[in-house]
Tab-separated table of C-alpha atoms in Angstrom:
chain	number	residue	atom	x	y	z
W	5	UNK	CA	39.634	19.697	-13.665
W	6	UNK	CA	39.562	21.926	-10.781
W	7	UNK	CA	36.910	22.557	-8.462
W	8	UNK	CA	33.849	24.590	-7.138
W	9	UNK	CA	34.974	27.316	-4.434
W	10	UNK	CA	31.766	28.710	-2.288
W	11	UNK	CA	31.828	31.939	-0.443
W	12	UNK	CA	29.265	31.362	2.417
W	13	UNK	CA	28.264	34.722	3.100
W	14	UNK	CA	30.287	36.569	0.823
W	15	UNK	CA	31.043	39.900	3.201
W	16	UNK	CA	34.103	42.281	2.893
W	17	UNK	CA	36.542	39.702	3.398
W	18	UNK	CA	34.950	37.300	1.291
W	19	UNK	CA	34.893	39.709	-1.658
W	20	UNK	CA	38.564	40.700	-0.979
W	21	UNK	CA	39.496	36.867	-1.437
W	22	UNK	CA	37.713	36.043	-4.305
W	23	UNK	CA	38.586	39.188	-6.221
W	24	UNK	CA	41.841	38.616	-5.476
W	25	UNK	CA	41.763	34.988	-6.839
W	26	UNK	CA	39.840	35.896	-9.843
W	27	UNK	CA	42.175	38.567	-10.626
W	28	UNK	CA	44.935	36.108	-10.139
W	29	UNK	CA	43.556	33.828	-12.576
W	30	UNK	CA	42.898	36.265	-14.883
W	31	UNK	CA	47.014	37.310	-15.138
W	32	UNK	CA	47.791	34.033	-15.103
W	33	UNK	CA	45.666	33.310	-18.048
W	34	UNK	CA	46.392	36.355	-19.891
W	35	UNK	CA	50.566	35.478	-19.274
W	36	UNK	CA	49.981	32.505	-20.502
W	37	UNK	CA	48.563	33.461	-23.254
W	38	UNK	CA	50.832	36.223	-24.147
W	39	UNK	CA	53.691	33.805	-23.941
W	40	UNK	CA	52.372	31.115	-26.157
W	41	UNK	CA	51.681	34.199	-28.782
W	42	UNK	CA	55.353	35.369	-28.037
W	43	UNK	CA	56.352	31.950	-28.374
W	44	UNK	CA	54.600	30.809	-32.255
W	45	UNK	CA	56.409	34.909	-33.039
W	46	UNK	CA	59.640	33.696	-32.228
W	47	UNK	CA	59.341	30.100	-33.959
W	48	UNK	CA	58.058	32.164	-36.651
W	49	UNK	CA	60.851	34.725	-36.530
W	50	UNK	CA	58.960	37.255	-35.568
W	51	UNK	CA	59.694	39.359	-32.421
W	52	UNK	CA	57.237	42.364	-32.452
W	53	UNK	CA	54.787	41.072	-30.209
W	54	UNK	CA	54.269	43.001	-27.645
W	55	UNK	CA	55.676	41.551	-24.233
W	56	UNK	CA	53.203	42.561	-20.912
W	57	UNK	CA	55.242	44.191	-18.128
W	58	UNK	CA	54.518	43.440	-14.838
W	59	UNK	CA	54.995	45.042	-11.643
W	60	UNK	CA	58.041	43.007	-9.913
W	61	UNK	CA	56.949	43.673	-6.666
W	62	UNK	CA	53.721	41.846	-6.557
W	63	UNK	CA	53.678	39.555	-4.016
W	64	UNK	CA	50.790	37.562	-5.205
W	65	UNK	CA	51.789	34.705	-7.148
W	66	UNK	CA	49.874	34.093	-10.652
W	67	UNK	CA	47.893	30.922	-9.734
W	68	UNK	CA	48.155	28.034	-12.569
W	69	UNK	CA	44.942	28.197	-15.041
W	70	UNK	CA	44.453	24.406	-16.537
W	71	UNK	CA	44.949	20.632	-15.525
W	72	UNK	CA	45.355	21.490	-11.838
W	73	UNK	CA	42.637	20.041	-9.256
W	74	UNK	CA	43.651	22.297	-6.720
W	75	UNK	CA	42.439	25.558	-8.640
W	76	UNK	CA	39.073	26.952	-8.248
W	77	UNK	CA	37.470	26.912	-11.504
W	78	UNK	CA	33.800	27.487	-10.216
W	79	UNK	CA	32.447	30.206	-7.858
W	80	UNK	CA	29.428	30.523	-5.809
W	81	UNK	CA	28.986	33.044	-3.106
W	82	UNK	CA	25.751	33.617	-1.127
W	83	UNK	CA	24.555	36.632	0.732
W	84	UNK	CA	21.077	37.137	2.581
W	85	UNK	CA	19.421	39.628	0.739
W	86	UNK	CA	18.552	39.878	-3.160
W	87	UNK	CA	19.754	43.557	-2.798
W	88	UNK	CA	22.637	42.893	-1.796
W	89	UNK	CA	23.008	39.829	-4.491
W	90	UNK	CA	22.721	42.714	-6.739
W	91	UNK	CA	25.503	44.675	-5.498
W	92	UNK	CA	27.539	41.761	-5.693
W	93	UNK	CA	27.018	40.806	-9.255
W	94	UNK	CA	27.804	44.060	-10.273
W	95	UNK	CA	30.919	44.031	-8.817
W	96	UNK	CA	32.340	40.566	-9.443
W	97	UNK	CA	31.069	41.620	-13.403
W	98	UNK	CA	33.437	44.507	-13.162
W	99	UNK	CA	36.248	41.892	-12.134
W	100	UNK	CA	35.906	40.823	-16.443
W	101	UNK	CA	34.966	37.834	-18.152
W	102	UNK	CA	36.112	35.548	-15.014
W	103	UNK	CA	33.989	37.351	-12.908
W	104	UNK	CA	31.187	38.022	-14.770
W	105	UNK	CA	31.092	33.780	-13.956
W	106	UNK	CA	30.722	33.792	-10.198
W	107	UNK	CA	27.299	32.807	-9.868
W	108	UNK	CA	25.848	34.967	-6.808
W	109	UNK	CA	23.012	33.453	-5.144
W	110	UNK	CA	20.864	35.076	-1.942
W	111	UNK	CA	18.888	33.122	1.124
W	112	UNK	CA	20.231	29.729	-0.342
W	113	UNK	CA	22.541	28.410	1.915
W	114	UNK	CA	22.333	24.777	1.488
W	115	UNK	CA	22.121	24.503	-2.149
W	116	UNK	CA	25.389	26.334	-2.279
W	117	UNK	CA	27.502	24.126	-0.024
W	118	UNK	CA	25.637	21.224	-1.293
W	119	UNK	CA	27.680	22.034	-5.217
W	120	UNK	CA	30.835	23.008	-3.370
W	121	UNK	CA	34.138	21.365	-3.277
W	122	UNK	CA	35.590	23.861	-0.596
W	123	UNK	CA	33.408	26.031	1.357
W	124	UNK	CA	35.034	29.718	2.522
W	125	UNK	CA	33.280	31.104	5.662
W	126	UNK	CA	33.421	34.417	5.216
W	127	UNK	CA	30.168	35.839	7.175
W	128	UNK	CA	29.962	37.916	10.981
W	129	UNK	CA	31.023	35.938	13.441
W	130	UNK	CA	27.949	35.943	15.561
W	131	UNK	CA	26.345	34.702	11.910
W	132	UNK	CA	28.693	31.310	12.130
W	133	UNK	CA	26.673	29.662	14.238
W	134	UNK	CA	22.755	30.270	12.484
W	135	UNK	CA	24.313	29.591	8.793
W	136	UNK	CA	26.449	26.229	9.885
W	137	UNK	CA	23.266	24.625	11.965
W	138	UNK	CA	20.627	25.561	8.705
W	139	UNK	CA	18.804	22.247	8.149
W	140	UNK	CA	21.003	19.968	5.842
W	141	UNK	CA	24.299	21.876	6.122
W	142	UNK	CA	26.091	19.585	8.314
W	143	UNK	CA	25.576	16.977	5.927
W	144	UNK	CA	26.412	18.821	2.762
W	145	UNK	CA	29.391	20.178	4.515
W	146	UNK	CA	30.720	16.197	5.310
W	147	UNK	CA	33.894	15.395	3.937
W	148	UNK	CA	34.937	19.088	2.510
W	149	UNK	CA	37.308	21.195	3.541
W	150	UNK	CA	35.968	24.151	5.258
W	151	UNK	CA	37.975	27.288	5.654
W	152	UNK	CA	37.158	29.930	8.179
W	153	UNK	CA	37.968	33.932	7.700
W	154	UNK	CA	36.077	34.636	10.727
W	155	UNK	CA	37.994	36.967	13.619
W	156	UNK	CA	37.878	35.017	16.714
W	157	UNK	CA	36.068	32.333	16.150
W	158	UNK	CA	38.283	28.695	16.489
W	159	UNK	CA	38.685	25.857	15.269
W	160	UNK	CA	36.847	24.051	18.285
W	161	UNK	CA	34.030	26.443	18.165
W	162	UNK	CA	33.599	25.788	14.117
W	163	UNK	CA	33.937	21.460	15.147
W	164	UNK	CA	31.581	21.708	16.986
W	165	UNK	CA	29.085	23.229	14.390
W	166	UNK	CA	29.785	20.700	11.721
W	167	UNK	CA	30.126	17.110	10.915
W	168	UNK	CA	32.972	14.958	12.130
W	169	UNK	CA	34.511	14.334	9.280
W	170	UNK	CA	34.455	18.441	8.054
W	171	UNK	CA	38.009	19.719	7.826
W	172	UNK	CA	38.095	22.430	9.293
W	173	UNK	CA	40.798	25.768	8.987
W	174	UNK	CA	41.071	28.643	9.960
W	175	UNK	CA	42.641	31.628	7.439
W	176	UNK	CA	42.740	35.243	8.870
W	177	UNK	CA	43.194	37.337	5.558
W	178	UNK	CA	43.021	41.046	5.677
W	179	UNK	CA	41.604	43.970	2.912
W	180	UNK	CA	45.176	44.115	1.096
W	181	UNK	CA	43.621	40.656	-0.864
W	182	UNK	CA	41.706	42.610	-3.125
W	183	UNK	CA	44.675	44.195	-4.870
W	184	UNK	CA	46.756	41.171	-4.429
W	185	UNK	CA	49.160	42.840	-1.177
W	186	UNK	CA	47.444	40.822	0.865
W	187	UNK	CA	48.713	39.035	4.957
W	188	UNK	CA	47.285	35.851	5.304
W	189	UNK	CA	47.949	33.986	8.767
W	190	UNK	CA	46.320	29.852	7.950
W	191	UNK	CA	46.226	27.738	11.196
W	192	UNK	CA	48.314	23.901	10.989
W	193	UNK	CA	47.009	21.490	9.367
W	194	UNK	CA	46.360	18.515	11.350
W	195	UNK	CA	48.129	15.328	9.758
W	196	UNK	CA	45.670	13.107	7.816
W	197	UNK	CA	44.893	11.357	3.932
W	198	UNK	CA	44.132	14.775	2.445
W	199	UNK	CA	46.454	16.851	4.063
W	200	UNK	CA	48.767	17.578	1.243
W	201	UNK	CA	45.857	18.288	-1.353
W	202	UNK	CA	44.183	20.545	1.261
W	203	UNK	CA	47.506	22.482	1.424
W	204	UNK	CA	47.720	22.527	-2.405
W	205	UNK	CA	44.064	24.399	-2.381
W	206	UNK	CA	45.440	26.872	0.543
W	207	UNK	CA	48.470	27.824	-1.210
W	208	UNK	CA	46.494	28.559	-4.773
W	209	UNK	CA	44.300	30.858	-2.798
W	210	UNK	CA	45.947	32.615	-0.406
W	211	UNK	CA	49.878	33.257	-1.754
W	212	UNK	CA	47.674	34.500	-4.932
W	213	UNK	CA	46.471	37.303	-3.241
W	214	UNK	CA	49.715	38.276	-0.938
W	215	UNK	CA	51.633	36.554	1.698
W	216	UNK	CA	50.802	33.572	3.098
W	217	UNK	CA	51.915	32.105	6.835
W	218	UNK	CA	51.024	28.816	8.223
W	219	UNK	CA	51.174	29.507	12.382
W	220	UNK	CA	49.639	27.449	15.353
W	221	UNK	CA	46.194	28.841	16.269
W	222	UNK	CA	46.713	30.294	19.553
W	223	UNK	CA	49.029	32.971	17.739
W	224	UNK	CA	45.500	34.446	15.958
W	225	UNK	CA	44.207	36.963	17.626
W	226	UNK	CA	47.753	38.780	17.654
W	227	UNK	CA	47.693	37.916	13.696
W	228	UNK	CA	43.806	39.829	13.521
W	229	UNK	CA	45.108	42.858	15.433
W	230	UNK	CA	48.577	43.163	13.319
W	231	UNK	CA	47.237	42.167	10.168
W	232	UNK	CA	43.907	42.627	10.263
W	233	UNK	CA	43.477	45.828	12.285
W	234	UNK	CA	46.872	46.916	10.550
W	235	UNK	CA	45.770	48.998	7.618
W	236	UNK	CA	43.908	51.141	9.614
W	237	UNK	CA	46.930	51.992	11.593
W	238	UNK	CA	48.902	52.342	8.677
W	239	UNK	CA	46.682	54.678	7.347
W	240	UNK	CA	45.666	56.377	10.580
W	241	UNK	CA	50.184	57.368	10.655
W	242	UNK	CA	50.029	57.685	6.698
W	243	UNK	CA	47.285	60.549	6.845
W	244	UNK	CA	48.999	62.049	9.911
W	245	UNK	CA	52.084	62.466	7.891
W	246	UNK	CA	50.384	63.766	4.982
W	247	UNK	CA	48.666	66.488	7.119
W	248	UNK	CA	52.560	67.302	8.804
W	249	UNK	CA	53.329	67.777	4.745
W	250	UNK	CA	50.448	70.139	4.308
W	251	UNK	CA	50.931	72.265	7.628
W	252	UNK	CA	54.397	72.840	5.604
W	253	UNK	CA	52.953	74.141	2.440
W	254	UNK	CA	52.409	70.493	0.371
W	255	UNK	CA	49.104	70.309	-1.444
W	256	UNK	CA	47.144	67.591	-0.020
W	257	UNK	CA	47.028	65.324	-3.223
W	258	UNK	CA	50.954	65.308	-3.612
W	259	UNK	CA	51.033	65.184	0.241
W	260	UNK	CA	49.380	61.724	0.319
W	261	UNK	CA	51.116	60.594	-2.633
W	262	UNK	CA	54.356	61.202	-1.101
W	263	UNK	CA	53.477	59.671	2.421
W	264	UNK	CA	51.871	56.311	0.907
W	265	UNK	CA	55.213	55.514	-1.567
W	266	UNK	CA	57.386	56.215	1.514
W	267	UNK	CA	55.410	54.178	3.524
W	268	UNK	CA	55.432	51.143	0.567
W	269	UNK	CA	59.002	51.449	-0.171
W	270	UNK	CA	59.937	51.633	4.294
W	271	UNK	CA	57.959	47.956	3.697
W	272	UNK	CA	59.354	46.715	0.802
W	273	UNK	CA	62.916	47.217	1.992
W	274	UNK	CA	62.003	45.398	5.093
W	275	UNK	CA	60.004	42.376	2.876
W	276	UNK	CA	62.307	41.990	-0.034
W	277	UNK	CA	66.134	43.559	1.926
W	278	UNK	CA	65.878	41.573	5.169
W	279	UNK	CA	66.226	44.758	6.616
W	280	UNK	CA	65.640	45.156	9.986
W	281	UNK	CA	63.395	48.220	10.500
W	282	UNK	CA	65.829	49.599	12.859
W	283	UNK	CA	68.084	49.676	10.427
W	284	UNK	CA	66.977	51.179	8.046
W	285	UNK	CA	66.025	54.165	10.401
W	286	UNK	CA	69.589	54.547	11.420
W	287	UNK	CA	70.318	54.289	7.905
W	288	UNK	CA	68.761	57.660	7.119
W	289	UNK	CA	69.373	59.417	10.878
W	290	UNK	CA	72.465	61.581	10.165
W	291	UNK	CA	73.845	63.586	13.106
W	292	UNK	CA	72.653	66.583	13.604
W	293	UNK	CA	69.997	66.033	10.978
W	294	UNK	CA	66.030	66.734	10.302
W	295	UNK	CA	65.399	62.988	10.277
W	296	UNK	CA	66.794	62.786	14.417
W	297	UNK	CA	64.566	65.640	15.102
W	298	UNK	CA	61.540	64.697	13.652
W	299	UNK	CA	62.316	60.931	15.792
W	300	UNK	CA	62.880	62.838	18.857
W	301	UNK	CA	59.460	64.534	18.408
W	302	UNK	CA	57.720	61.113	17.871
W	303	UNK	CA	59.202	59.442	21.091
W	304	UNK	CA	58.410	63.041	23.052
W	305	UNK	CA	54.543	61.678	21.986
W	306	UNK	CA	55.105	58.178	22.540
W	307	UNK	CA	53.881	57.045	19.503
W	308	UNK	CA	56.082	53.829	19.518
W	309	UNK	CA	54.628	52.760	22.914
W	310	UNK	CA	50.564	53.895	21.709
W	311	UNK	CA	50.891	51.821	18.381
W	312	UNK	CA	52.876	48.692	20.297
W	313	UNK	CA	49.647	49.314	22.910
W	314	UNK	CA	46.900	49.668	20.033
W	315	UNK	CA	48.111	46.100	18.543
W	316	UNK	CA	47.388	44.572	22.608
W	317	UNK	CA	44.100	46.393	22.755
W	318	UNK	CA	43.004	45.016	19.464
W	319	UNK	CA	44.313	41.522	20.340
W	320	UNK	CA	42.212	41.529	23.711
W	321	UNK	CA	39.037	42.592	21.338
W	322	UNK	CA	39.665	39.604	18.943
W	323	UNK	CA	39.717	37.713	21.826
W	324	UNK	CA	36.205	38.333	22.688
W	325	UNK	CA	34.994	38.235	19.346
W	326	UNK	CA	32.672	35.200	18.052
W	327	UNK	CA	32.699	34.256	21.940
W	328	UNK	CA	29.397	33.796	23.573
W	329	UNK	CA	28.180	37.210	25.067
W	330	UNK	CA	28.384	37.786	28.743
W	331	UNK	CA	25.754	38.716	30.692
């Protein structure tokens, strides 16, 4: 059971994705196993097998490992170049004995789709165009479910570079996958006969590596500049604060330690609270306090206004993105 996953053109995204499903599989598998061993101790009386802990806040669910058709249980992913084929066996052998079976293949296109179930799209947008129109593609892509990671690049555009009966979705992941804290935004799926299995294979893939959302395309390029672009902010603040704590005497190392598990646990009391950000703020202002002073600085540098206007500029530039160039 199960079926064949491709990466076509397996770039940074791509390799966040498929790490993050591999390692997904590979808890699952390993839980499972663990429990059927803690399982034959107990019906055998015997309780000193070791139980695995795992970290509760994980988002990603462990995705199912046998019987299900809507689990990848073959990977492809193709690249251009043999060098860079290299790279990527290397790394997906790291990934252990799951990995070490994604089958890696450069300047082969067709053949790739051709043995896939579901095809990811995971090259530069300006590449969607020259990989989807290779001789034969169309056809081989006919009837499969093709999912997009591509930054501004929609769902008409992709239609109109396949066959007819391609399915066609869009998915805008971001880096997060590749440790399983992933933000993945999927577009609707239009109603049809394999609707509810094509939402089966989204939901073991993405919700794996993170969060999952299913929103109406138009709302994309806001998703690409908040989620997408969105690490980089958070790091951009993250290292700020870590330099404020070594202007005041912090070593750097401890510095960044303590601004990245402030910055994780702010998020996680929003995610798993139902906190409103707001309030949790007021929750640790106190009158008179170092926390009011430090928010009176940040407004004096209108930091709330520059980040609210960094996610608008970077939703204007994954407008233009994938779009024909202007001359």
């Amino acid at each position: 059971m199960g079926y064949t996953l491709c990466v076509l053109g397996c770039g940074t995204m791509g390799i966040a994705v498929l790490a993050g499903v591999i390692d997904s599989l590979d808890a699952a598998s390993i839980r499972l196993d663990n429990a059927l061993r803690n399982a034959g101790g107990a019906a055998n009386g015997d309780s000193s097998t070791p139980k695995l802990k795992w970290e509760s806040h994980t988002p990603g669910t462990l995705t199912p490992t046998s019987g299900d058709p809507s689990v990848p249980t073959q990977f492809v992913a193709t690249v251009r170049r043999e060098e860079s084929a290299k790279k990527l066996r290397d790394l997906f052998e790291g990934l252990g004995d799951l990995g070490k079976t994604v089958e890696v293949v450069a300047g082969s296109n067709l053949e790739a789709v051709q043995r896939a179930d579901v095809v990811l799209l995971g090259c530069k947008p300006y590449m969607a165009g020259a990989i989807l129109q290779e001789e034969g593609v169309q056809d081989a892509l006919k009837g499969k479910l093709l999912i997009s990671v591509l930054a501004g690049v929609t769902i008409s555009q992709l239609q109109s570079l396949v066959h007819p009966e391609t399915r066609v979705v869009r998915a805008m992941p971001n880096t997060p996958c590749k440790i399983r804290e992933g933000m993945t935004v999927v577009s609707t799926l239009p109603p049809g006969p394999e609707t509810a299995n094509d939402k089966a294979i989204i939901l073991n893939i993405f919700p794996s590596i993170g969060r999952c959302r299913f929103l109406e395309e138009k709302h994309f390029d806001a998703c690409t500049a908040l989620a997408g672009s969105g690490p980089a902010f958070a790091c951009l603040f993250l290292e700020a604060m870590a330099d404020g704590g070594v202007m005041m005497g912090l070593p750097r190392a401890e510095a960044v330690e303590l601004a990245a598990q402030t910055l994780q646990g702010a998020a996680r009391m929003v995610l798993q609270g139902n906190s409103h950000p707001a309030q949790i703020k007021d929750s640790v202002t106190t009158p008179g306090g170092c926390t009011i002073a430090g928010l009176l600085a940040l407004e004096d540098g209108k930091v709330r206004s520059t980040i609210a206007r960094a996610i608008q500029a970077a939703t204007e530039r994954a407008s233009e993105l994938g779009q024909p160039a202007k001359k």
